[in-house]
Amino acid sequence: MDKGLHFTFCAITVVLLLRGSSQAGEKNDPKMEAASKSGLVLLCRVDLRGAGDGLPALTVTTILEDPYVMVRSAELEGYCIDLLKALASMLHFSYRVKVVGDGRYGAVSSTGNWTGMIGEILRQEADIAVAPLTVTSAREEVVSFTTPFLQTGIGILLRKDSVSQEMSFFHFLAPFSKETWTGLLFAYVLTCLCLFLVARLSPCEWNEPKNEENHFTFLNSLWFGAGALALQGVTPRPKALSVRVIAAVWWLFTIALLAAYIANFTALLSSGSEQLPIQTFEDLVKQRKLEFGTLDGSSTFYFFKNSKNPIHQMIYEYMDKRRDYVLVKTYQEAVQRVMESNYAFIGESISQDLAAARHCDLIRAPEVIGARGFGIATSQASPWTKKLSIAVLKLRESGDLDYLRHKWWESSCLHKSRERWSPLQPQALGGLFLTLAIGLALGVIAAVVELSNKSRHAAAHAKKSCCSVFTEEMCTRLRIKESARQSQEAAGRANA
């Protein structure tokens, strides 16, 4: 009978509570404060395993915030409720959950006392706090925290169409990064240069330098390399083994390169959008299209205020000078403003992930700074701190925390599983460039061997040293134009 009355009281109280959510650890929900002022405090036993089972009973304080703790059908549910059930099952305790009376997370008031869930633990009104409670140094001085059960940080929430770029005139260059294009240009010039030198050094390609014309001039070598890039055969055709080695490895390089380009270009077109122009906080500062801000008086705001990083200082100065316009009062207001105007919201990354999962036109930029964690708070002398920390670690190792994260942050967007496209970096083609370098080296070595063999036979026939013949042959091949000019001048003087 008592349990029935208790449940009825809980149901009536829940109906009277105003629902709402606020950003984790940053700002209090005005609706929660209104509920607290009216004296409505949710005090319900969620786990009905009572003292009759011989289990220790804990009073748990929390705060209403989607998706951590929510009221649905006169019951509490959410990420923290599921986490609490798992911990109770592992450590064998019963518990009752109460919503924090003042609707706050925990900070030092003007009187020097702690408010929120931290204050309730200090006043022994609750044994533990299971909520999106950020672990900070100030809170750690008065209470104890377990190992963080959820990691977060500071991110940038954007609307997709507000940061989408118009297709540029040189959109065809997008599949490769600037570094990759630079490496490709360098590889092309180096290959053509090696082709030119090897064709001059190899006697199998150019047997009589004084009487024959070398078809592999530097311009012809450039044209040969360009033809290979277009998968077209061009003249001159290599005859020497050394030249063919370089040509073959260049053909292999171009085929693999073109395959990578076509694949990445197809992925770019199918993605329907270019890479986000705002990847980092530095990108956010440099652009002029979007305004940006955070929650007024939040820990994020003070993070940028106290940071020594020049980029962070620029962000703080921007927000401080325009605080009446760019700072928002609630998390819901921030999300609404991002959706309706050219505005970027800076806040808790994990809350932004939830917003992006529920609003398909929103997206979070990749960079996350100011890493922090949500932990379970206990009194400093509590014996439960270590037990709860070990239990949280076990849940993480077993994958249960990942399951809860996926369960409560699951996206309803159809394109959720689509991977974000990015330009191909040089590291992805590192093996290809290495193969080309090895092929060029083998081609040069083969040309030197061919020239050495010819020099050795010529030295034996002329009864000269092999080194002198090799040197003369190499100088003749590399300075053929100068030798021809000197021969023409000598012939002219003789005729005169």
Tab-separated table of C-alpha atoms in Angstrom:
chain	number	residue	atom	x	y	z
A	1	MET	CA	0.000	0.000	0.000
A	2	ASP	CA	2.818	2.369	0.916
A	3	LYS	CA	4.529	1.697	-2.382
A	4	GLY	CA	1.296	2.423	-4.235
A	5	LEU	CA	0.879	5.775	-2.487
A	6	HIS	CA	4.505	6.592	-3.100
A	7	PHE	CA	4.184	5.839	-6.811
A	8	THR	CA	0.997	7.952	-7.042
A	9	PHE	CA	2.780	10.877	-5.401
A	10	CYS	CA	5.648	10.504	-7.884
A	11	ALA	CA	3.281	10.432	-10.855
A	12	ILE	CA	1.471	13.606	-9.743
A	13	THR	CA	4.763	15.378	-9.107
A	14	VAL	CA	6.181	14.386	-12.506
A	15	VAL	CA	3.130	15.763	-14.328
A	16	LEU	CA	3.617	19.105	-12.609
A	17	LEU	CA	7.316	19.285	-13.454
A	18	LEU	CA	8.261	21.357	-16.482
A	19	ARG	CA	10.344	19.466	-18.952
A	20	GLY	CA	13.477	20.942	-20.396
A	21	SER	CA	17.110	20.355	-21.009
A	22	SER	CA	20.219	22.440	-20.734
A	23	GLN	CA	23.805	22.046	-21.830
A	24	ALA	CA	25.884	19.737	-19.681
A	25	GLY	CA	27.743	21.509	-16.890
A	26	GLU	CA	27.303	24.990	-18.367
A	27	LYS	CA	23.915	26.668	-17.869
A	28	ASN	CA	20.842	26.028	-15.756
A	29	ASP	CA	17.421	25.526	-17.306
A	30	PRO	CA	14.985	28.328	-16.338
A	31	LYS	CA	12.136	25.808	-16.340
A	32	MET	CA	13.955	23.664	-13.805
A	33	GLU	CA	14.562	26.715	-11.622
A	34	ALA	CA	10.871	27.569	-11.824
A	35	ALA	CA	9.967	24.058	-10.767
A	36	SER	CA	12.403	24.256	-7.880
A	37	LYS	CA	11.006	27.590	-6.675
A	38	SER	CA	7.512	26.152	-6.617
A	39	GLY	CA	8.766	23.521	-4.204
A	40	LEU	CA	8.319	20.568	-6.569
A	41	VAL	CA	11.089	18.047	-6.045
A	42	LEU	CA	11.016	14.645	-7.720
A	43	LEU	CA	11.730	11.959	-5.181
A	44	CYS	CA	11.044	8.472	-6.548
A	45	ARG	CA	12.418	5.009	-5.967
A	46	VAL	CA	13.534	3.787	-9.360
A	47	ASP	CA	15.036	0.503	-8.203
A	48	LEU	CA	12.404	-1.160	-6.010
A	49	ARG	CA	14.828	-3.572	-4.368
A	50	GLY	CA	14.393	-2.463	-0.790
A	51	ALA	CA	16.004	-3.000	2.552
A	52	GLY	CA	14.244	-6.325	2.807
A	53	ASP	CA	16.792	-7.684	0.371
A	54	GLY	CA	19.583	-6.666	2.696
A	55	LEU	CA	21.070	-4.252	0.151
A	56	PRO	CA	22.619	-0.904	1.073
A	57	ALA	CA	20.401	1.999	-0.025
A	58	LEU	CA	21.840	5.117	-1.689
A	59	THR	CA	20.182	8.451	-2.346
A	60	VAL	CA	21.102	9.627	-5.844
A	61	THR	CA	20.797	13.240	-6.926
A	62	THR	CA	20.551	14.139	-10.602
A	63	ILE	CA	19.281	16.824	-12.953
A	64	LEU	CA	16.786	16.711	-15.790
A	65	GLU	CA	18.647	16.975	-19.056
A	66	ASP	CA	18.028	15.261	-22.344
A	67	PRO	CA	19.212	12.528	-22.961
A	68	TYR	CA	20.821	11.920	-19.569
A	69	VAL	CA	17.710	12.040	-17.383
A	70	MET	CA	14.199	12.553	-18.782
A	71	VAL	CA	10.649	12.154	-17.525
A	72	ARG	CA	8.487	9.950	-19.726
A	73	SER	CA	5.235	8.251	-18.729
A	74	ALA	CA	5.703	9.217	-15.068
A	75	GLU	CA	9.077	7.458	-14.986
A	76	LEU	CA	12.684	8.518	-15.254
A	77	GLU	CA	14.771	7.264	-18.143
A	78	GLY	CA	17.917	8.221	-19.968
A	79	TYR	CA	21.635	7.544	-20.206
A	80	CYS	CA	22.335	8.191	-16.513
A	81	ILE	CA	19.379	6.055	-15.408
A	82	ASP	CA	20.628	3.118	-17.483
A	83	LEU	CA	24.133	3.684	-16.126
A	84	LEU	CA	22.777	3.720	-12.569
A	85	LYS	CA	20.911	0.461	-13.118
A	86	ALA	CA	24.070	-1.201	-14.448
A	87	LEU	CA	26.132	0.016	-11.483
A	88	ALA	CA	23.500	-1.137	-8.984
A	89	SER	CA	23.448	-4.566	-10.585
A	90	MET	CA	27.248	-4.867	-10.423
A	91	LEU	CA	27.743	-3.478	-6.889
A	92	HIS	CA	24.478	-4.814	-5.376
A	93	PHE	CA	22.865	-1.728	-3.899
A	94	SER	CA	19.389	-0.235	-4.013
A	95	TYR	CA	18.791	3.442	-4.665
A	96	ARG	CA	16.295	6.218	-4.959
A	97	VAL	CA	16.650	9.119	-7.392
A	98	LYS	CA	15.833	12.733	-6.599
A	99	VAL	CA	16.079	15.709	-8.922
A	100	VAL	CA	18.307	18.427	-7.505
A	101	GLY	CA	16.222	21.028	-5.687
A	102	ASP	CA	17.684	24.206	-7.175
A	103	GLY	CA	18.160	22.810	-10.664
A	104	ARG	CA	21.909	23.534	-10.652
A	105	TYR	CA	24.991	21.449	-11.281
A	106	GLY	CA	27.162	22.866	-8.539
A	107	ALA	CA	29.072	26.115	-8.045
A	108	VAL	CA	30.150	28.382	-5.214
A	109	SER	CA	27.491	31.001	-4.437
A	110	SER	CA	28.100	34.572	-3.297
A	111	THR	CA	27.753	33.406	0.299
A	112	GLY	CA	30.566	30.891	-0.163
A	113	ASN	CA	28.291	27.842	-0.068
A	114	TRP	CA	28.018	25.242	-2.804
A	115	THR	CA	24.807	25.013	-4.800
A	116	GLY	CA	23.307	22.261	-6.909
A	117	MET	CA	24.203	18.586	-6.725
A	118	ILE	CA	27.602	19.336	-5.188
A	119	GLY	CA	25.897	21.206	-2.353
A	120	GLU	CA	23.462	18.362	-1.706
A	121	ILE	CA	26.354	15.907	-1.365
A	122	LEU	CA	28.190	18.245	1.011
A	123	ARG	CA	25.033	18.670	3.096
A	124	GLN	CA	24.581	14.875	3.065
A	125	GLU	CA	21.203	15.206	1.359
A	126	ALA	CA	22.454	12.726	-1.262
A	127	ASP	CA	25.073	10.008	-1.291
A	128	ILE	CA	26.113	10.254	-4.936
A	129	ALA	CA	25.387	12.420	-7.980
A	130	VAL	CA	24.885	10.599	-11.295
A	131	ALA	CA	24.485	13.277	-13.932
A	132	PRO	CA	26.408	15.070	-16.708
A	133	LEU	CA	28.561	16.632	-14.018
A	134	THR	CA	31.880	17.954	-15.303
A	135	VAL	CA	34.979	17.054	-13.293
A	136	THR	CA	36.703	20.330	-12.366
A	137	SER	CA	39.491	21.211	-9.980
A	138	ALA	CA	37.202	23.368	-7.818
A	139	ARG	CA	34.681	20.563	-7.394
A	140	GLU	CA	37.416	17.990	-6.812
A	141	GLU	CA	38.543	19.993	-3.767
A	142	VAL	CA	35.245	19.439	-1.921
A	143	VAL	CA	33.951	16.117	-3.315
A	144	SER	CA	35.433	13.017	-4.917
A	145	PHE	CA	34.849	11.942	-8.515
A	146	THR	CA	34.975	8.530	-10.066
A	147	THR	CA	36.653	7.695	-13.341
A	148	PRO	CA	34.798	9.695	-16.047
A	149	PHE	CA	32.052	7.658	-17.680
A	150	LEU	CA	31.731	10.016	-20.634
A	151	GLN	CA	34.320	12.179	-22.383
A	152	THR	CA	33.524	15.515	-23.944
A	153	GLY	CA	35.122	18.812	-24.914
A	154	ILE	CA	34.421	22.117	-26.629
A	155	GLY	CA	33.270	21.984	-30.242
A	156	ILE	CA	31.631	24.081	-32.948
A	157	LEU	CA	28.023	23.463	-34.022
A	158	LEU	CA	27.174	24.618	-37.550
A	159	ARG	CA	24.329	24.503	-40.012
A	160	LYS	CA	25.408	22.594	-43.109
A	161	ASP	CA	24.136	25.001	-45.724
A	162	SER	CA	25.600	27.981	-43.882
A	163	VAL	CA	29.127	26.630	-44.328
A	164	SER	CA	28.763	24.904	-47.689
A	165	GLN	CA	30.955	26.399	-50.334
A	166	GLU	CA	29.955	27.089	-53.906
A	167	MET	CA	31.622	24.801	-56.384
A	168	SER	CA	34.871	26.475	-57.360
A	169	PHE	CA	36.160	26.888	-60.901
A	170	PHE	CA	38.992	24.472	-60.100
A	171	HIS	CA	36.742	21.912	-58.438
A	172	PHE	CA	38.456	19.159	-60.408
A	173	LEU	CA	41.574	19.642	-58.246
A	174	ALA	CA	39.687	18.851	-55.022
A	175	PRO	CA	40.253	15.036	-54.984
A	176	PHE	CA	43.922	15.587	-54.090
A	177	SER	CA	45.294	17.861	-51.399
A	178	LYS	CA	47.737	20.634	-52.217
A	179	GLU	CA	50.589	18.536	-50.847
A	180	THR	CA	49.616	15.623	-53.095
A	181	TRP	CA	49.518	17.825	-56.214
A	182	THR	CA	52.918	19.267	-55.285
A	183	GLY	CA	54.359	15.780	-54.859
A	184	LEU	CA	52.847	14.698	-58.187
A	185	LEU	CA	54.411	17.664	-60.009
A	186	PHE	CA	57.787	16.974	-58.430
A	187	ALA	CA	57.547	13.271	-59.367
A	188	TYR	CA	56.656	14.168	-62.970
A	189	VAL	CA	59.587	16.554	-63.423
A	190	LEU	CA	62.033	14.177	-61.714
A	191	THR	CA	60.904	11.224	-63.845
A	192	CYS	CA	61.243	13.202	-67.086
A	193	LEU	CA	64.688	14.414	-66.025
A	194	CYS	CA	65.797	10.832	-65.242
A	195	LEU	CA	64.365	9.687	-68.553
A	196	PHE	CA	66.337	12.382	-70.378
A	197	LEU	CA	69.629	11.602	-68.588
A	198	VAL	CA	69.333	7.817	-68.855
A	199	ALA	CA	68.510	8.042	-72.572
A	200	ARG	CA	71.706	10.050	-73.105
A	201	LEU	CA	73.890	7.786	-70.969
A	202	SER	CA	72.679	4.425	-72.264
A	203	PRO	CA	74.628	3.218	-75.351
A	204	CYS	CA	71.707	0.932	-76.186
A	205	GLU	CA	69.524	4.008	-76.642
A	206	TRP	CA	72.157	6.314	-78.125
A	207	ASN	CA	75.069	4.334	-79.522
A	208	GLU	CA	76.945	6.972	-81.563
A	209	PRO	CA	76.598	10.393	-79.942
A	210	LYS	CA	78.655	12.102	-82.661
A	211	ASN	CA	76.694	10.678	-85.583
A	212	GLU	CA	73.197	9.903	-84.218
A	213	GLU	CA	70.474	12.208	-82.965
A	214	ASN	CA	69.074	11.526	-79.507
A	215	HIS	CA	65.288	11.490	-79.754
A	216	PHE	CA	64.837	11.757	-75.991
A	217	THR	CA	65.482	15.473	-75.634
A	218	PHE	CA	64.224	17.114	-72.453
A	219	LEU	CA	61.109	18.469	-74.205
A	220	ASN	CA	60.403	15.059	-75.725
A	221	SER	CA	60.854	13.479	-72.291
A	222	LEU	CA	58.295	15.901	-70.826
A	223	TRP	CA	55.895	15.011	-73.641
A	224	PHE	CA	56.483	11.292	-73.069
A	225	GLY	CA	55.664	11.669	-69.369
A	226	ALA	CA	52.534	13.711	-70.094
A	227	GLY	CA	51.367	11.108	-72.596
A	228	ALA	CA	51.669	8.409	-69.954
A	229	LEU	CA	49.515	10.501	-67.583
A	230	ALA	CA	46.825	10.537	-70.247
A	231	LEU	CA	47.268	6.774	-70.847
A	232	GLN	CA	48.353	7.496	-74.393
A	233	GLY	CA	51.405	6.016	-76.113
A	234	VAL	CA	53.686	8.671	-77.591
A	235	THR	CA	56.976	8.686	-79.431
A	236	PRO	CA	59.881	8.300	-79.104
A	237	ARG	CA	59.676	4.705	-78.001
A	238	PRO	CA	62.383	3.487	-75.608
A	239	LYS	CA	64.834	0.848	-76.804
A	240	ALA	CA	67.315	0.469	-73.948
A	241	LEU	CA	66.496	-1.641	-70.906
A	242	SER	CA	67.287	1.227	-68.547
A	243	VAL	CA	64.918	3.622	-70.342
A	244	ARG	CA	62.222	0.958	-70.468
A	245	VAL	CA	62.506	0.378	-66.716
A	246	ILE	CA	61.839	4.065	-66.029
A	247	ALA	CA	59.021	4.154	-68.601
A	248	ALA	CA	57.389	1.039	-67.141
A	249	VAL	CA	57.489	2.243	-63.545
A	250	TRP	CA	56.106	5.638	-64.628
A	251	TRP	CA	53.249	3.907	-66.451
A	252	LEU	CA	52.501	1.879	-63.324
A	253	PHE	CA	52.584	5.053	-61.231
A	254	THR	CA	50.190	6.923	-63.536
A	255	ILE	CA	47.696	4.039	-63.724
A	256	ALA	CA	47.482	3.775	-59.915
A	257	LEU	CA	47.352	7.563	-59.580
A	258	LEU	CA	44.522	7.935	-62.076
A	259	ALA	CA	42.581	5.142	-60.364
A	260	ALA	CA	42.926	6.954	-57.010
A	261	TYR	CA	41.904	10.271	-58.584
A	262	ILE	CA	38.811	8.836	-60.274
A	263	ALA	CA	37.734	7.018	-57.098
A	264	ASN	CA	38.120	10.090	-54.902
A	265	PHE	CA	36.473	12.375	-57.446
A	266	THR	CA	33.509	10.005	-57.611
A	267	ALA	CA	33.280	10.031	-53.807
A	268	LEU	CA	33.384	13.835	-53.867
A	269	LEU	CA	30.511	14.073	-56.336
A	270	SER	CA	28.423	11.474	-54.493
A	271	SER	CA	28.925	13.200	-51.133
A	272	GLY	CA	26.909	16.140	-52.404
A	273	SER	CA	29.085	18.713	-50.673
A	274	GLU	CA	32.633	19.814	-50.320
A	275	GLN	CA	34.789	19.512	-47.259
A	276	LEU	CA	33.663	21.769	-44.445
A	277	PRO	CA	35.528	25.075	-44.779
A	278	ILE	CA	35.444	25.393	-40.977
A	279	GLN	CA	37.456	22.517	-39.564
A	280	THR	CA	39.124	24.226	-36.600
A	281	PHE	CA	38.678	27.178	-34.281
A	282	GLU	CA	41.328	29.003	-36.307
A	283	ASP	CA	39.141	28.630	-39.403
A	284	LEU	CA	36.219	30.038	-37.413
A	285	VAL	CA	38.208	33.131	-36.459
A	286	LYS	CA	39.451	33.766	-40.005
A	287	GLN	CA	36.050	33.620	-41.709
A	288	ARG	CA	33.612	36.555	-41.796
A	289	LYS	CA	30.377	34.908	-42.899
A	290	LEU	CA	29.311	33.372	-39.579
A	291	GLU	CA	28.903	34.950	-36.185
A	292	PHE	CA	29.769	32.746	-33.235
A	293	GLY	CA	29.170	32.660	-29.515
A	294	THR	CA	28.462	30.450	-26.507
A	295	LEU	CA	26.299	30.349	-23.384
A	296	ASP	CA	26.527	33.509	-21.333
A	297	GLY	CA	28.506	32.896	-18.140
A	298	SER	CA	29.225	29.287	-18.996
A	299	SER	CA	32.405	27.345	-18.288
A	300	THR	CA	33.120	27.435	-22.021
A	301	PHE	CA	33.113	31.227	-21.973
A	302	TYR	CA	35.569	31.293	-19.071
A	303	PHE	CA	37.702	28.648	-20.736
A	304	PHE	CA	38.414	31.044	-23.606
A	305	LYS	CA	38.813	33.945	-21.176
A	306	ASN	CA	41.494	32.159	-19.168
A	307	SER	CA	43.248	30.475	-22.088
A	308	LYS	CA	46.701	31.701	-23.140
A	309	ASN	CA	46.277	30.432	-26.691
A	310	PRO	CA	46.216	33.415	-29.133
A	311	ILE	CA	43.369	31.893	-31.167
A	312	HIS	CA	41.320	31.319	-28.014
A	313	GLN	CA	41.993	34.863	-26.904
A	314	MET	CA	40.730	36.184	-30.243
A	315	ILE	CA	37.547	34.151	-29.814
A	316	TYR	CA	37.041	35.524	-26.306
A	317	GLU	CA	37.595	39.124	-27.404
A	318	TYR	CA	35.105	38.691	-30.237
A	319	MET	CA	32.441	37.261	-27.915
A	320	ASP	CA	33.109	39.774	-25.149
A	321	LYS	CA	32.781	42.807	-27.446
A	322	ARG	CA	29.513	41.474	-28.902
A	323	ARG	CA	28.241	39.685	-25.826
A	324	ASP	CA	24.782	41.252	-25.991
A	325	TYR	CA	24.264	39.753	-29.434
A	326	VAL	CA	26.364	36.593	-29.807
A	327	LEU	CA	25.967	35.099	-26.313
A	328	VAL	CA	22.826	33.051	-25.710
A	329	LYS	CA	20.932	32.276	-22.543
A	330	THR	CA	20.003	28.617	-23.039
A	331	TYR	CA	21.150	25.651	-25.053
A	332	GLN	CA	17.790	25.455	-26.837
A	333	GLU	CA	18.159	29.068	-27.922
A	334	ALA	CA	21.629	28.309	-29.271
A	335	VAL	CA	20.431	25.358	-31.375
A	336	GLN	CA	17.496	27.365	-32.689
A	337	ARG	CA	19.730	30.255	-33.650
A	338	VAL	CA	22.170	27.973	-35.487
A	339	MET	CA	19.262	26.518	-37.467
A	340	GLU	CA	17.706	29.889	-38.367
A	341	SER	CA	20.668	32.213	-38.986
A	342	ASN	CA	24.348	32.366	-39.918
A	343	TYR	CA	25.512	31.521	-36.436
A	344	ALA	CA	28.014	29.010	-35.056
A	345	PHE	CA	27.597	27.794	-31.494
A	346	ILE	CA	30.609	26.938	-29.328
A	347	GLY	CA	29.802	24.499	-26.550
A	348	GLU	CA	29.954	20.956	-25.206
A	349	SER	CA	30.824	18.620	-28.081
A	350	ILE	CA	28.736	15.737	-26.784
A	351	SER	CA	25.628	17.930	-26.573
A	352	GLN	CA	26.348	19.138	-30.093
A	353	ASP	CA	26.537	15.526	-31.269
A	354	LEU	CA	23.046	15.019	-29.868
A	355	ALA	CA	21.780	18.127	-31.674
A	356	ALA	CA	23.350	16.932	-34.940
A	357	ALA	CA	21.757	13.501	-34.457
A	358	ARG	CA	18.284	15.002	-34.023
A	359	HIS	CA	18.549	17.823	-36.555
A	360	CYS	CA	19.892	16.530	-39.829
A	361	ASP	CA	20.804	19.982	-41.125
A	362	LEU	CA	23.301	20.500	-38.280
A	363	ILE	CA	26.859	19.265	-38.066
A	364	ARG	CA	29.757	19.543	-35.626
A	365	ALA	CA	33.188	20.653	-36.848
A	366	PRO	CA	35.935	18.012	-36.389
A	367	GLU	CA	38.163	19.852	-33.890
A	368	VAL	CA	37.425	19.440	-30.175
A	369	ILE	CA	39.445	21.295	-27.522
A	370	GLY	CA	39.444	21.469	-23.744
A	371	ALA	CA	38.945	17.750	-23.153
A	372	ARG	CA	36.931	17.047	-20.017
A	373	GLY	CA	34.877	14.247	-18.552
A	374	PHE	CA	31.608	13.577	-16.727
A	375	GLY	CA	32.085	11.704	-13.460
A	376	ILE	CA	30.003	10.418	-10.563
A	377	ALA	CA	30.403	12.634	-7.503
A	378	THR	CA	30.584	11.266	-3.965
A	379	SER	CA	31.584	12.646	-0.600
A	380	GLN	CA	35.321	12.643	0.025
A	381	ALA	CA	35.065	10.037	2.796
A	382	SER	CA	32.678	7.787	0.872
A	383	PRO	CA	33.727	4.150	0.451
A	384	TRP	CA	31.742	4.024	-2.795
A	385	THR	CA	34.169	6.154	-4.810
A	386	LYS	CA	36.661	3.416	-5.608
A	387	LYS	CA	33.957	0.787	-6.077
A	388	LEU	CA	32.099	2.975	-8.558
A	389	SER	CA	35.332	3.832	-10.414
A	390	ILE	CA	36.188	0.167	-10.868
A	391	ALA	CA	32.630	-0.582	-11.987
A	392	VAL	CA	32.762	2.252	-14.558
A	393	LEU	CA	36.046	0.862	-15.919
A	394	LYS	CA	34.509	-2.604	-16.219
A	395	LEU	CA	31.532	-1.177	-18.087
A	396	ARG	CA	33.885	0.613	-20.450
A	397	GLU	CA	36.002	-2.489	-21.054
A	398	SER	CA	32.933	-4.616	-21.712
A	399	GLY	CA	31.575	-2.115	-24.236
A	400	ASP	CA	28.449	-1.303	-22.223
A	401	LEU	CA	29.258	2.419	-22.123
A	402	ASP	CA	29.658	2.462	-25.900
A	403	TYR	CA	26.312	0.718	-26.215
A	404	LEU	CA	24.607	3.324	-24.014
A	405	ARG	CA	26.284	6.116	-25.989
A	406	HIS	CA	24.972	4.684	-29.235
A	407	LYS	CA	21.516	4.038	-27.756
A	408	TRP	CA	20.841	7.565	-26.531
A	409	TRP	CA	22.706	9.450	-29.253
A	410	GLU	CA	21.343	7.414	-32.155
A	411	SER	CA	20.666	9.556	-35.203
A	412	SER	CA	17.446	9.516	-37.194
A	413	CYS	CA	19.118	11.091	-40.240
A	414	LEU	CA	19.196	8.914	-43.333
A	415	HIS	CA	22.672	10.065	-44.261
A	416	LYS	CA	24.086	9.387	-40.821
A	417	SER	CA	26.290	6.520	-41.956
A	418	ARG	CA	27.815	8.430	-44.856
A	419	GLU	CA	31.459	9.026	-44.236
A	420	ARG	CA	32.812	12.523	-44.488
A	421	TRP	CA	34.793	13.073	-47.662
A	422	SER	CA	38.325	14.483	-47.506
A	423	PRO	CA	41.069	15.125	-50.086
A	424	LEU	CA	43.626	12.399	-50.643
A	425	GLN	CA	46.780	13.109	-48.631
A	426	PRO	CA	50.372	12.202	-49.665
A	427	GLN	CA	50.548	9.597	-46.890
A	428	ALA	CA	47.901	7.526	-48.694
A	429	LEU	CA	50.113	7.399	-51.785
A	430	GLY	CA	53.399	6.954	-49.929
A	431	GLY	CA	53.974	3.433	-51.225
A	432	LEU	CA	53.284	4.551	-54.783
A	433	PHE	CA	55.835	7.345	-54.601
A	434	LEU	CA	58.346	4.962	-53.028
A	435	THR	CA	57.855	2.478	-55.880
A	436	LEU	CA	58.489	5.247	-58.404
A	437	ALA	CA	61.677	6.306	-56.608
A	438	ILE	CA	62.975	2.726	-56.598
A	439	GLY	CA	62.190	2.375	-60.306
A	440	LEU	CA	64.025	5.579	-61.156
A	441	ALA	CA	67.044	4.431	-59.164
A	442	LEU	CA	67.067	1.061	-60.950
A	443	GLY	CA	66.840	2.791	-64.311
A	444	VAL	CA	69.802	5.053	-63.551
A	445	ILE	CA	71.835	2.071	-62.258
A	446	ALA	CA	70.986	0.076	-65.394
A	447	ALA	CA	72.122	2.967	-67.626
A	448	VAL	CA	75.431	3.236	-65.748
A	449	VAL	CA	75.942	-0.538	-66.092
A	450	GLU	CA	75.241	-0.371	-69.841
A	451	LEU	CA	77.669	2.487	-70.273
A	452	SER	CA	80.275	0.673	-68.157
A	453	ASN	CA	80.061	-2.446	-70.306
A	454	LYS	CA	80.576	-0.441	-73.477
A	455	SER	CA	83.484	1.482	-71.906
A	456	ARG	CA	85.146	-1.750	-70.793
A	457	HIS	CA	84.993	-3.207	-74.293
A	458	ALA	CA	86.217	0.052	-75.841
A	459	ALA	CA	89.092	0.262	-73.332
A	460	ALA	CA	90.184	-3.293	-74.120
A	461	HIS	CA	90.124	-2.535	-77.842
A	462	ALA	CA	91.975	0.796	-77.561
A	463	LYS	CA	94.243	-0.470	-74.754
A	464	LYS	CA	93.247	2.348	-72.386
A	465	SER	CA	92.095	2.369	-68.815
A	466	CYS	CA	88.417	1.618	-68.330
A	467	CYS	CA	87.919	4.641	-66.068
A	468	SER	CA	89.329	7.101	-68.593
A	469	VAL	CA	87.190	5.697	-71.385
A	470	PHE	CA	84.108	5.730	-69.139
A	471	THR	CA	84.765	9.363	-68.173
A	472	GLU	CA	85.329	10.441	-71.775
A	473	GLU	CA	82.184	8.632	-72.910
A	474	MET	CA	80.072	10.211	-70.198
A	475	CYS	CA	81.428	13.720	-70.887
A	476	THR	CA	80.798	13.240	-74.593
A	477	ARG	CA	77.184	12.216	-73.997
A	478	LEU	CA	76.414	14.953	-71.491
A	479	ARG	CA	78.155	17.728	-73.493
A	480	ILE	CA	77.240	16.660	-76.980
A	481	LYS	CA	75.991	20.085	-78.056
A	482	GLU	CA	79.197	21.812	-76.978
A	483	SER	CA	81.315	19.164	-78.763
A	484	ALA	CA	79.266	19.512	-81.951
A	485	ARG	CA	79.654	23.298	-81.888
A	486	GLN	CA	83.429	23.012	-81.406
A	487	SER	CA	83.632	20.507	-84.300
A	488	GLN	CA	81.678	22.854	-86.575
A	489	GLU	CA	83.946	25.780	-85.663
A	490	ALA	CA	87.043	23.696	-86.341
A	491	ALA	CA	85.654	22.580	-89.701
A	492	GLY	CA	84.895	26.189	-90.583
A	493	ARG	CA	88.463	27.280	-89.850
A	494	ALA	CA	89.863	24.431	-91.910
A	495	ASN	CA	87.741	25.431	-94.915
A	496	ALA	CA	88.851	29.019	-94.526
